[in-house]
Tab-separated table of C-alpha atoms in Angstrom:
chain	number	residue	atom	x	y	z
A	191	MET	CA	28.944	-43.276	49.122
A	192	VAL	CA	29.920	-39.768	48.690
A	193	ALA	CA	27.353	-37.287	48.493
A	194	SER	CA	27.215	-34.374	46.027
A	195	SER	CA	27.941	-30.728	46.817
A	196	LEU	CA	24.235	-29.747	47.081
A	197	SER	CA	23.437	-32.959	49.477
A	198	VAL	CA	25.810	-32.016	51.914
A	199	LEU	CA	24.848	-28.717	52.235
A	200	ARG	CA	21.094	-30.174	52.460
A	201	ALA	CA	22.365	-32.002	55.529
A	202	CYS	CA	24.497	-29.804	57.103
A	203	GLY	CA	21.570	-27.705	57.359
A	204	LEU	CA	23.013	-25.048	55.106
A	205	CYS	CA	20.588	-24.673	52.492
A	206	GLN	CA	17.846	-24.290	54.643
A	207	TRP	CA	19.073	-21.115	56.758
A	208	GLY	CA	21.892	-19.907	54.575
A	209	LEU	CA	20.577	-17.746	52.101
A	210	LYS	CA	19.221	-15.190	54.291
A	211	ASN	CA	22.318	-14.833	56.296
A	212	TRP	CA	24.666	-15.300	53.377
A	213	ALA	CA	23.224	-11.961	51.944
A	214	ARG	CA	24.717	-9.977	54.369
A	215	LEU	CA	27.960	-10.608	52.794
A	216	SER	CA	27.212	-8.047	50.448
A	217	GLY	CA	25.320	-5.969	53.394
A	218	PRO	CA	26.534	-2.750	54.962
A	219	PRO	CA	30.032	-1.584	54.580
A	220	LEU	CA	32.629	-2.283	57.260
A	221	LEU	CA	34.128	0.026	59.504
A	222	ARG	CA	37.350	-1.464	58.564
A	223	LEU	CA	38.501	-4.124	56.159
A	224	GLY	CA	41.630	-6.360	56.385
A	225	GLY	CA	43.209	-7.684	59.453
A	226	ARG	CA	40.643	-6.479	62.084
A	227	SER	CA	36.830	-5.039	61.598
A	228	THR	CA	34.134	-4.423	63.963
A	229	TRP	CA	30.492	-4.591	64.225
A	230	ALA	CA	28.489	-3.053	67.032
A	231	SER	CA	25.498	-5.121	68.041
A	232	SER	CA	22.804	-4.405	70.782
A	233	ARG	CA	24.478	-6.859	73.066
A	234	THR	CA	28.302	-6.713	72.200
A	235	THR	CA	30.980	-4.748	70.168
A	236	ALA	CA	32.868	-7.801	68.658
A	237	THR	CA	36.110	-7.582	66.941
A	238	LEU	CA	36.967	-10.405	64.445
A	239	SER	CA	40.963	-10.356	64.298
A	240	LEU	CA	42.940	-12.224	61.316
A	241	LYS	CA	46.925	-12.405	61.982
A	242	PRO	CA	48.944	-12.054	60.515
A	243	SER	CA	47.130	-9.009	58.964
A	244	GLY	CA	49.526	-8.460	55.971
A	245	ARG	CA	49.846	-10.480	52.511
A	246	ARG	CA	49.438	-14.169	53.231
A	247	CYS	CA	49.845	-17.259	50.502
A	248	TRP	CA	47.191	-19.862	50.136
A	249	ASP	CA	49.446	-22.571	52.010
A	250	GLU	CA	50.146	-20.329	55.072
A	251	PRO	CA	47.991	-20.627	58.344
A	252	LEU	CA	45.651	-17.872	59.350
A	253	HIS	CA	45.163	-17.072	62.955
A	254	ILE	CA	41.486	-16.124	63.458
A	255	ALA	CA	40.024	-14.965	67.039
A	256	VAL	CA	36.962	-12.810	67.868
A	257	GLN	CA	37.148	-10.538	71.081
A	258	GLY	CA	34.384	-8.465	72.769
A	259	LEU	CA	31.686	-11.231	72.838
A	260	ASP	CA	29.519	-11.896	75.965
A	261	PRO	CA	30.829	-14.862	78.319
A	262	GLU	CA	30.158	-17.974	77.002
A	263	GLN	CA	28.029	-16.616	74.131
A	264	PRO	CA	27.196	-18.960	71.093
A	265	VAL	CA	28.274	-17.836	67.602
A	266	THR	CA	28.341	-19.034	64.178
A	267	LEU	CA	31.525	-18.240	61.629
A	268	LEU	CA	30.877	-18.115	58.136
A	269	ALA	CA	33.532	-18.188	55.463
A	270	SER	CA	32.918	-17.796	51.641
A	271	LEU	CA	34.969	-16.950	48.423
A	272	ARG	CA	33.891	-16.767	44.736
A	273	ASP	CA	36.227	-18.356	42.312
A	274	GLU	CA	37.119	-16.516	39.119
A	275	LYS	CA	33.604	-17.679	37.476
A	276	GLY	CA	31.731	-16.823	40.086
A	277	ALA	CA	30.956	-19.647	41.639
A	278	LEU	CA	30.483	-19.446	45.370
A	279	PHE	CA	32.259	-21.674	47.931
A	280	ARG	CA	31.236	-21.238	51.561
A	281	SER	CA	31.446	-23.165	55.073
A	282	HIS	CA	30.084	-22.617	58.489
A	283	ALA	CA	31.021	-23.611	61.913
A	284	ARG	CA	29.452	-23.158	65.715
A	285	TYR	CA	31.500	-22.158	68.305
A	286	ARG	CA	31.108	-20.724	72.175
A	287	ALA	CA	33.109	-17.639	73.469
A	288	ASP	CA	35.182	-18.544	76.659
A	289	ALA	CA	34.384	-16.883	80.310
A	290	GLU	CA	36.179	-13.714	79.162
A	291	GLY	CA	33.778	-13.227	76.085
A	292	LYS	CA	37.098	-14.559	73.697
A	293	LEU	CA	37.309	-17.011	70.907
A	294	ASP	CA	40.528	-18.266	69.535
A	295	LEU	CA	40.109	-20.868	66.838
A	296	GLU	CA	43.444	-22.266	67.778
A	297	ARG	CA	41.997	-22.911	71.200
A	298	ALA	CA	38.327	-23.527	70.866
A	299	PRO	CA	36.877	-26.389	69.031
A	300	ALA	CA	33.972	-26.102	66.543
A	301	LEU	CA	30.833	-27.392	67.915
A	302	GLY	CA	29.033	-28.681	64.780
A	303	GLY	CA	28.895	-27.168	60.946
A	304	SER	CA	30.834	-28.144	58.198
A	305	PHE	CA	33.316	-29.571	60.592
A	306	ALA	CA	33.741	-30.309	64.236
A	307	GLY	CA	36.747	-30.075	66.694
A	308	LEU	CA	39.941	-27.887	67.020
A	309	GLU	CA	40.459	-27.092	63.465
A	310	PRO	CA	42.027	-23.667	62.927
A	311	MET	CA	41.855	-23.704	59.177
A	312	GLY	CA	38.762	-25.684	59.199
A	313	LEU	CA	36.396	-22.550	57.593
A	314	ILE	CA	39.102	-22.216	54.544
A	315	TRP	CA	39.423	-26.236	53.932
A	316	ALA	CA	36.146	-27.203	54.747
A	317	MET	CA	34.367	-25.096	51.814
A	318	GLU	CA	32.117	-26.405	49.583
A	319	PRO	CA	30.678	-25.102	46.354
A	320	ASP	CA	26.998	-24.225	46.026
A	321	LYS	CA	27.447	-25.469	42.205
A	322	PRO	CA	27.293	-28.997	42.173
A	323	PHE	CA	30.243	-30.825	40.725
A	324	TRP	CA	32.418	-27.614	40.783
A	325	ARG	CA	36.013	-28.168	41.533
A	326	LEU	CA	38.099	-24.869	42.783
A	327	VAL	CA	40.842	-24.079	40.086
A	328	LYS	CA	43.132	-20.577	40.393
A	329	ARG	CA	43.479	-19.367	36.747
A	330	ASP	CA	45.315	-16.181	37.234
A	331	VAL	CA	47.873	-16.648	39.951
A	332	GLN	CA	48.423	-12.473	39.963
A	333	THR	CA	45.245	-11.961	41.836
A	334	PRO	CA	44.254	-13.250	44.969
A	335	PHE	CA	41.172	-15.320	46.281
A	336	VAL	CA	39.154	-12.981	48.669
A	337	VAL	CA	37.797	-14.816	51.601
A	338	GLU	CA	34.877	-13.207	53.370
A	339	LEU	CA	34.438	-14.190	57.068
A	340	GLU	CA	31.774	-13.322	59.187
A	341	VAL	CA	30.707	-13.725	62.982
A	342	LEU	CA	26.696	-14.227	63.596
A	343	ASP	CA	25.030	-14.320	67.226
A	344	GLY	CA	23.754	-17.539	68.241
A	345	HIS	CA	24.098	-21.057	66.493
A	346	GLU	CA	22.276	-22.040	63.121
A	347	PRO	CA	19.707	-22.604	62.207
A	348	ASP	CA	18.704	-19.817	64.557
A	349	ALA	CA	21.572	-17.753	64.256
A	350	GLY	CA	20.697	-13.771	64.129
A	351	GLN	CA	22.753	-10.116	64.095
A	352	GLN	CA	25.939	-10.231	62.365
A	353	LEU	CA	28.453	-9.227	64.955
A	354	ALA	CA	31.620	-8.664	62.778
A	355	ARG	CA	32.961	-9.340	58.968
A	356	ALA	CA	36.283	-8.879	57.597
A	357	LEU	CA	37.854	-9.890	54.128
A	358	HIS	CA	41.066	-11.674	54.088
A	359	GLU	CA	43.097	-12.068	50.775
A	360	ARG	CA	44.984	-15.624	49.964
A	361	HIS	CA	47.920	-15.134	47.388
A	362	PHE	CA	49.361	-17.325	45.251
A	363	VAL	CA	52.779	-15.587	44.125
A	364	PRO	CA	54.574	-15.414	47.377
A	365	PRO	CA	56.713	-11.674	47.921
A	366	GLY	CA	59.591	-11.378	45.327
A	367	VAL	CA	58.707	-14.529	43.040
A	368	ARG	CA	59.369	-13.691	39.510
A	369	ARG	CA	56.915	-15.003	37.052
A	370	VAL	CA	58.607	-15.398	33.584
A	371	PRO	CA	55.919	-16.379	30.699
A	372	VAL	CA	57.911	-19.269	28.509
A	373	ARG	CA	57.213	-19.530	24.636
A	374	GLU	CA	60.227	-21.217	23.351
A	375	GLY	CA	60.155	-23.173	20.319
A	376	ARG	CA	57.016	-25.259	20.874
A	377	VAL	CA	57.022	-25.191	24.824
A	378	ARG	CA	54.159	-22.887	26.164
A	379	ALA	CA	54.884	-22.541	29.918
A	380	THR	CA	55.276	-19.946	33.041
A	381	LEU	CA	58.263	-20.381	34.961
A	382	PHE	CA	58.470	-19.172	38.554
A	383	LEU	CA	61.810	-18.310	39.918
A	384	PRO	CA	62.865	-17.346	43.749
A	385	PRO	CA	63.583	-13.672	44.769
A	386	GLU	CA	67.204	-13.784	44.683
A	387	PRO	CA	69.326	-14.789	41.575
A	388	GLY	CA	69.846	-18.281	41.318
A	389	PRO	CA	70.819	-21.403	40.437
A	390	TYR	CA	67.906	-23.145	41.909
A	391	PRO	CA	66.763	-26.705	41.704
A	392	GLY	CA	64.453	-26.913	38.766
A	393	ILE	CA	61.225	-28.760	38.758
A	394	VAL	CA	58.524	-29.154	35.851
A	395	ASP	CA	55.078	-29.260	37.222
A	396	LEU	CA	51.857	-31.008	35.497
A	397	PHE	CA	48.458	-31.315	36.290
A	398	GLY	CA	46.130	-33.406	34.769
A	399	LEU	CA	43.245	-33.582	32.102
A	400	GLY	CA	41.517	-30.262	31.657
A	401	GLY	CA	44.132	-28.590	29.646
A	402	GLY	CA	45.163	-24.869	29.892
A	403	LEU	CA	47.998	-23.674	31.979
A	404	LEU	CA	47.674	-23.755	35.823
A	405	GLU	CA	50.126	-22.014	37.807
A	406	TYR	CA	48.994	-21.949	41.330
A	407	ARG	CA	51.056	-24.889	42.790
A	408	ALA	CA	54.298	-23.754	40.851
A	409	SER	CA	54.022	-19.919	41.719
A	410	LEU	CA	53.542	-21.387	45.726
A	411	LEU	CA	56.385	-24.091	45.298
A	412	ALA	CA	58.632	-21.217	44.007
A	413	GLY	CA	58.564	-19.500	47.379
A	414	LYS	CA	59.943	-22.546	48.705
A	415	GLY	CA	63.224	-22.037	47.089
A	416	PHE	CA	62.861	-23.773	43.590
A	417	ALA	CA	62.703	-22.781	39.938
A	418	VAL	CA	59.189	-24.184	38.935
A	419	MET	CA	58.064	-24.281	35.299
A	420	ALA	CA	54.204	-24.947	35.020
A	421	LEU	CA	53.743	-26.548	31.371
A	422	ALA	CA	50.583	-26.799	29.537
A	423	TYR	CA	50.684	-29.676	27.064
A	424	TYR	CA	47.172	-29.171	25.630
A	425	GLY	CA	44.305	-26.630	25.626
A	426	TYR	CA	46.287	-23.683	25.859
A	427	ASP	CA	47.405	-21.376	23.205
A	428	ASP	CA	48.423	-22.719	20.006
A	429	LEU	CA	49.114	-26.355	21.392
A	430	PRO	CA	46.391	-28.789	20.616
A	431	GLN	CA	42.949	-28.446	21.769
A	432	SER	CA	42.368	-32.205	22.318
A	433	LEU	CA	44.458	-34.888	23.774
A	434	GLU	CA	44.337	-37.708	21.406
A	435	THR	CA	47.866	-38.399	21.211
A	436	VAL	CA	50.942	-37.532	23.542
A	437	HIS	CA	54.353	-37.010	22.040
A	438	LEU	CA	56.944	-37.260	24.895
A	439	GLU	CA	59.236	-35.013	22.066
A	440	TYR	CA	57.175	-31.952	23.230
A	441	PHE	CA	58.216	-32.595	26.917
A	442	GLU	CA	61.717	-33.284	26.164
A	443	GLU	CA	61.790	-29.717	24.573
A	444	ALA	CA	60.718	-28.505	27.963
A	445	VAL	CA	63.177	-30.485	30.075
A	446	ASN	CA	65.859	-29.196	27.993
A	447	TYR	CA	64.864	-25.578	28.347
A	448	LEU	CA	64.751	-25.847	31.994
A	449	LEU	CA	68.113	-28.046	32.182
A	450	HIS	CA	69.948	-25.076	30.284
A	451	HIS	CA	68.372	-22.264	32.055
A	452	PRO	CA	70.855	-20.093	33.838
A	453	GLU	CA	69.275	-19.895	36.824
A	454	VAL	CA	68.524	-23.635	37.217
A	455	LYS	CA	70.865	-25.675	38.967
A	456	GLY	CA	71.795	-29.050	37.312
A	457	PRO	CA	72.758	-31.568	36.546
A	458	GLY	CA	69.243	-32.901	36.544
A	459	ILE	CA	65.675	-31.548	37.232
A	460	GLY	CA	62.524	-32.803	39.498
A	461	LEU	CA	59.079	-33.713	38.003
A	462	LEU	CA	55.598	-32.897	40.053
A	463	GLY	CA	52.497	-34.244	38.564
A	464	ASN	CA	49.276	-35.071	39.830
A	465	SER	CA	46.492	-37.409	37.882
A	466	LYS	CA	47.302	-37.715	34.540
A	467	GLY	CA	50.213	-35.387	34.901
A	468	GLY	CA	51.378	-37.933	37.264
A	469	GLU	CA	51.468	-40.691	34.685
A	470	LEU	CA	53.014	-37.874	32.267
A	471	CYS	CA	56.015	-37.859	34.885
A	472	LEU	CA	56.482	-41.535	34.919
A	473	ALA	CA	56.459	-41.758	31.284
A	474	ILE	CA	59.065	-38.643	31.149
A	475	SER	CA	61.363	-40.202	33.830
A	476	SER	CA	61.237	-43.637	31.491
A	477	PHE	CA	62.072	-42.366	28.199
A	478	LEU	CA	63.969	-39.097	28.611
A	479	LYS	CA	67.271	-38.329	30.355
A	480	GLY	CA	68.103	-35.679	32.981
A	481	ILE	CA	65.246	-36.480	35.335
A	482	THR	CA	66.916	-36.695	38.854
A	483	ALA	CA	63.766	-37.190	41.323
A	484	ALA	CA	59.873	-37.273	40.600
A	485	VAL	CA	56.922	-36.737	42.689
A	486	ILE	CA	53.597	-38.701	41.635
A	487	ILE	CA	50.643	-37.538	43.460
A	488	ASN	CA	47.894	-39.731	42.421
A	489	GLY	CA	49.066	-41.047	39.048
A	490	SER	CA	48.702	-44.058	36.565
A	491	VAL	CA	51.429	-46.564	35.662
A	492	ALA	CA	49.760	-47.115	32.622
A	493	VAL	CA	49.023	-45.221	29.611
A	494	VAL	CA	45.520	-43.791	29.929
A	495	GLY	CA	43.065	-42.214	27.412
A	496	ALA	CA	45.558	-41.420	24.711
A	497	SER	CA	48.412	-43.092	23.085
A	498	LEU	CA	52.161	-42.229	24.061
A	499	HIS	CA	54.703	-41.599	21.508
A	500	TYR	CA	58.471	-41.481	21.503
A	501	LYS	CA	60.616	-41.568	18.328
A	502	ASP	CA	59.716	-45.304	16.838
A	503	GLU	CA	57.854	-46.366	20.291
A	504	THR	CA	54.242	-46.136	20.922
A	505	LEU	CA	52.235	-46.951	23.886
A	506	PRO	CA	48.527	-47.506	23.447
A	507	PRO	CA	45.881	-46.525	25.973
A	508	VAL	CA	44.907	-48.948	28.735
A	509	GLY	CA	41.423	-50.804	27.988
A	510	ILE	CA	38.356	-49.082	29.328
A	511	MET	CA	35.350	-51.481	30.617
A	512	ARG	CA	32.408	-49.271	31.076
A	513	ASP	CA	29.998	-52.519	32.188
A	514	ARG	CA	31.959	-51.811	35.427
A	515	VAL	CA	31.054	-48.183	35.826
A	516	LYS	CA	29.037	-47.954	39.026
A	517	MET	CA	26.418	-45.228	40.186
A	518	THR	CA	26.273	-43.648	43.566
A	519	LYS	CA	23.144	-43.424	45.463
A	520	ASP	CA	23.018	-39.771	44.432
A	521	GLY	CA	23.240	-40.848	40.887
A	522	ILE	CA	27.073	-39.997	40.095
A	523	MET	CA	29.485	-42.096	38.541
A	524	ASP	CA	32.135	-44.303	39.951
A	525	VAL	CA	34.761	-45.403	37.612
A	526	VAL	CA	37.405	-46.688	39.890
A	527	GLU	CA	37.182	-50.304	38.744
A	528	ALA	CA	36.341	-48.803	35.186
A	529	LEU	CA	40.016	-49.384	33.694
A	530	LYS	CA	41.570	-52.840	32.859
A	531	SER	CA	44.525	-53.711	34.831
A	532	PRO	CA	47.974	-52.853	33.549
A	533	LEU	CA	48.784	-56.538	34.322
A	534	GLU	CA	46.242	-57.672	31.519
A	535	ASP	CA	47.246	-54.837	29.373
A	536	GLN	CA	50.849	-55.075	29.547
A	537	LYS	CA	51.290	-52.999	26.354
A	538	SER	CA	50.178	-50.242	28.235
A	539	PHE	CA	52.365	-50.326	31.218
A	540	ILE	CA	55.177	-47.497	31.418
A	541	PRO	CA	58.330	-48.944	31.455
A	542	VAL	CA	59.450	-47.336	34.545
A	543	GLU	CA	62.193	-50.000	34.757
A	544	ARG	CA	64.197	-47.870	32.469
A	545	SER	CA	64.472	-44.896	34.602
A	546	ASP	CA	67.272	-44.093	37.240
A	547	THR	CA	64.852	-41.445	38.836
A	548	THR	CA	64.020	-41.510	42.716
A	549	PHE	CA	60.332	-41.392	43.028
A	550	LEU	CA	58.056	-40.771	45.641
A	551	PHE	CA	54.462	-41.543	45.054
A	552	LEU	CA	52.004	-40.199	47.290
A	553	VAL	CA	48.381	-41.667	47.349
A	554	GLY	CA	44.892	-41.161	48.242
A	555	GLN	CA	43.613	-44.405	49.702
A	556	ASP	CA	39.912	-43.145	48.944
A	557	ASP	CA	40.770	-42.289	45.213
A	558	HIS	CA	37.954	-43.242	42.984
A	559	ASN	CA	39.203	-41.536	39.868
A	560	TRP	CA	41.675	-44.751	39.549
A	561	LYS	CA	43.688	-47.063	41.686
A	562	SER	CA	46.139	-45.082	42.835
A	563	GLU	CA	47.693	-47.168	45.179
A	564	PHE	CA	47.970	-50.495	43.155
A	565	TYR	CA	49.523	-48.437	40.405
A	566	ALA	CA	51.945	-47.216	42.686
A	567	ASN	CA	52.987	-50.824	44.169
A	568	GLU	CA	53.030	-52.027	40.889
A	569	ALA	CA	55.559	-49.189	39.557
A	570	SER	CA	57.629	-50.467	42.871
A	571	LYS	CA	57.588	-54.031	42.004
A	572	ARG	CA	58.675	-53.662	38.540
A	573	LEU	CA	61.679	-51.307	39.304
A	574	GLN	CA	62.549	-53.561	41.866
A	575	ALA	CA	62.511	-56.614	39.614
A	576	HIS	CA	65.048	-54.637	37.517
A	577	GLY	CA	67.423	-53.936	40.251
A	578	LYS	CA	66.177	-50.385	40.514
A	579	GLU	CA	65.891	-48.322	43.932
A	580	LYS	CA	62.714	-49.168	45.769
A	581	PRO	CA	60.742	-45.963	45.444
A	582	GLN	CA	58.962	-44.546	48.511
A	583	ILE	CA	55.194	-44.945	48.912
A	584	ILE	CA	53.145	-42.714	51.101
A	585	CYS	CA	49.445	-43.665	51.525
A	586	TYR	CA	46.756	-41.366	53.267
A	587	PRO	CA	43.423	-42.976	54.558
A	588	GLU	CA	40.543	-41.261	53.468
A	589	ALA	CA	42.059	-38.625	51.247
A	590	GLY	CA	41.109	-38.591	47.642
A	591	HIS	CA	42.109	-37.801	44.237
A	592	TYR	CA	42.755	-34.271	43.579
A	593	ILE	CA	45.375	-33.472	46.410
A	594	GLU	CA	46.202	-30.059	46.262
A	595	PRO	CA	48.395	-27.271	48.338
A	596	PRO	CA	47.596	-26.851	51.921
A	597	TYR	CA	43.959	-25.735	52.936
A	598	TRP	CA	42.275	-26.038	49.462
A	599	PRO	CA	38.854	-27.391	49.696
A	600	LEU	CA	38.190	-30.937	48.744
A	601	CYS	CA	36.674	-31.837	45.497
A	602	ARG	CA	34.615	-34.853	46.014
A	603	ALA	CA	32.962	-35.301	42.769
A	604	ALA	CA	33.172	-33.079	39.594
A	605	HIS	CA	33.050	-33.425	35.468
A	606	HIS	CA	35.670	-35.973	33.958
A	607	ASP	CA	36.691	-34.964	30.655
A	608	LEU	CA	37.323	-38.534	29.586
A	609	VAL	CA	34.012	-40.003	31.089
A	610	GLY	CA	32.016	-36.930	29.682
A	611	GLY	CA	30.245	-36.563	33.175
A	612	PRO	CA	30.610	-36.146	36.830
A	613	ILE	CA	32.545	-38.778	38.750
A	614	VAL	CA	33.170	-39.606	42.442
A	615	TYR	CA	36.652	-38.467	43.189
A	616	GLY	CA	36.689	-39.602	46.707
A	617	GLY	CA	37.995	-38.264	49.964
A	618	GLU	CA	36.597	-36.854	53.270
A	619	PRO	CA	37.374	-33.179	54.365
A	620	ARG	CA	39.130	-33.625	57.375
A	621	ALA	CA	41.567	-36.529	56.481
A	622	HIS	CA	41.970	-34.969	52.776
A	623	ALA	CA	43.083	-31.617	54.814
A	624	MET	CA	45.471	-33.368	56.847
A	625	ALA	CA	46.872	-35.571	54.111
A	626	GLN	CA	47.402	-32.183	51.846
A	627	LEU	CA	49.616	-30.811	54.739
A	628	ASP	CA	51.907	-33.724	54.520
A	629	VAL	CA	52.306	-33.982	51.077
A	630	TRP	CA	53.204	-30.244	50.720
A	631	GLU	CA	55.836	-30.920	53.167
A	632	GLN	CA	56.869	-34.356	51.313
A	633	LEU	CA	57.325	-33.129	48.057
A	634	GLN	CA	59.751	-30.121	49.439
A	635	THR	CA	61.801	-32.706	51.418
A	636	LEU	CA	62.535	-34.950	48.744
A	637	PHE	CA	63.208	-32.116	46.061
A	638	HIS	CA	65.574	-30.633	48.342
A	639	LYS	CA	67.336	-33.611	48.999
A	640	HIS	CA	67.909	-34.877	45.957
A	641	LEU	CA	68.094	-31.583	43.647
A	642	GLY	CA	70.183	-30.034	46.138
A	643	GLY	CA	69.662	-26.315	47.414
A	644	LYS	CA	71.204	-23.030	46.142
A	645	SER	CA	74.510	-22.837	45.503
């Protein structure tokens, strides 16, 4: 069973020892912030080195090293950040310096803590929220997340003096990427364009339930040579505040806007969506024209939660069987069995057989939000039964529901708008982190192949 964030912290001992030491993150001023900082102790003068020392985007790796330790000195490394609502995320790991008093996270395995083994970016992806059922989300991509890194003498729970500390900014808009707010007709979105004039392959990016306009995936992806439009569809600006009915005409307007943009390379565009956004990508590809390729991350092949309308057609939402909701030992709902099968509720099955889109399904096999692997396989069967191209399906063992850009902390349990309470989303931290790295590469490969590069 998946434990809550608080129980995980208790299990790793962080709750018992961390409050005193984490308070030091707001302690005395540093000698220098940024790529290097130092802190003198009675034993050593340690230096915490972060390379590259300049601006880094969230999806880029970071080289973390410590010099100036005693030979074989035990140390504990800590990492933390606060999100835009003040919620604290943090991780820790135990290490031992080498015979020369050096510690390089690309060579030295963690001896325990939030993770173990050789994990150079473990301090970032292993962070967990102090607040139960809290998911890390970036609302304003024009500001970075600031990660605080700290080196303590000794191993927790007996770690002592602070030896070094540094601040590291992780940005979301790559250098030169242009951010263009879109308010055209009914469309409410933000278009991110690569630095140089286009045309570029165009992609519409859709997130799941929660509403609002999330831009962090689109902004990062624009740095890879794509024109990416982060599209809001409810709970933002003058759009409907709730999602009771989905009208595909809105998405048709957004697709046409992107298709006709002077910096977007035709003749078709791509779609990228996770969760409810993945379901919508399947629907858009099935009913609308101009979609060349679509990447579905843990999406549903059935309409869920709200009816879907396009012109004179309506697809009702699949049935919900609340008696199949289970409770974990931590009192969190597990809803993976709650949705009726689209094979039973055929009217809710999205008619993917109408689409000529090239699909890539990316599936977390420990997804507890719904049966993503089953949905991907059923979509594949229906496409092939109607003589369409067999889609590629890539499955990731022990990856959960919210597959994000690389190094994003795992969301194992959080509030679900449709359920009205916290649910288990699944995933094991390391496996999920490795899946996110591969997913990021796979989706770029598909879009470059089928949408083409800059002309």
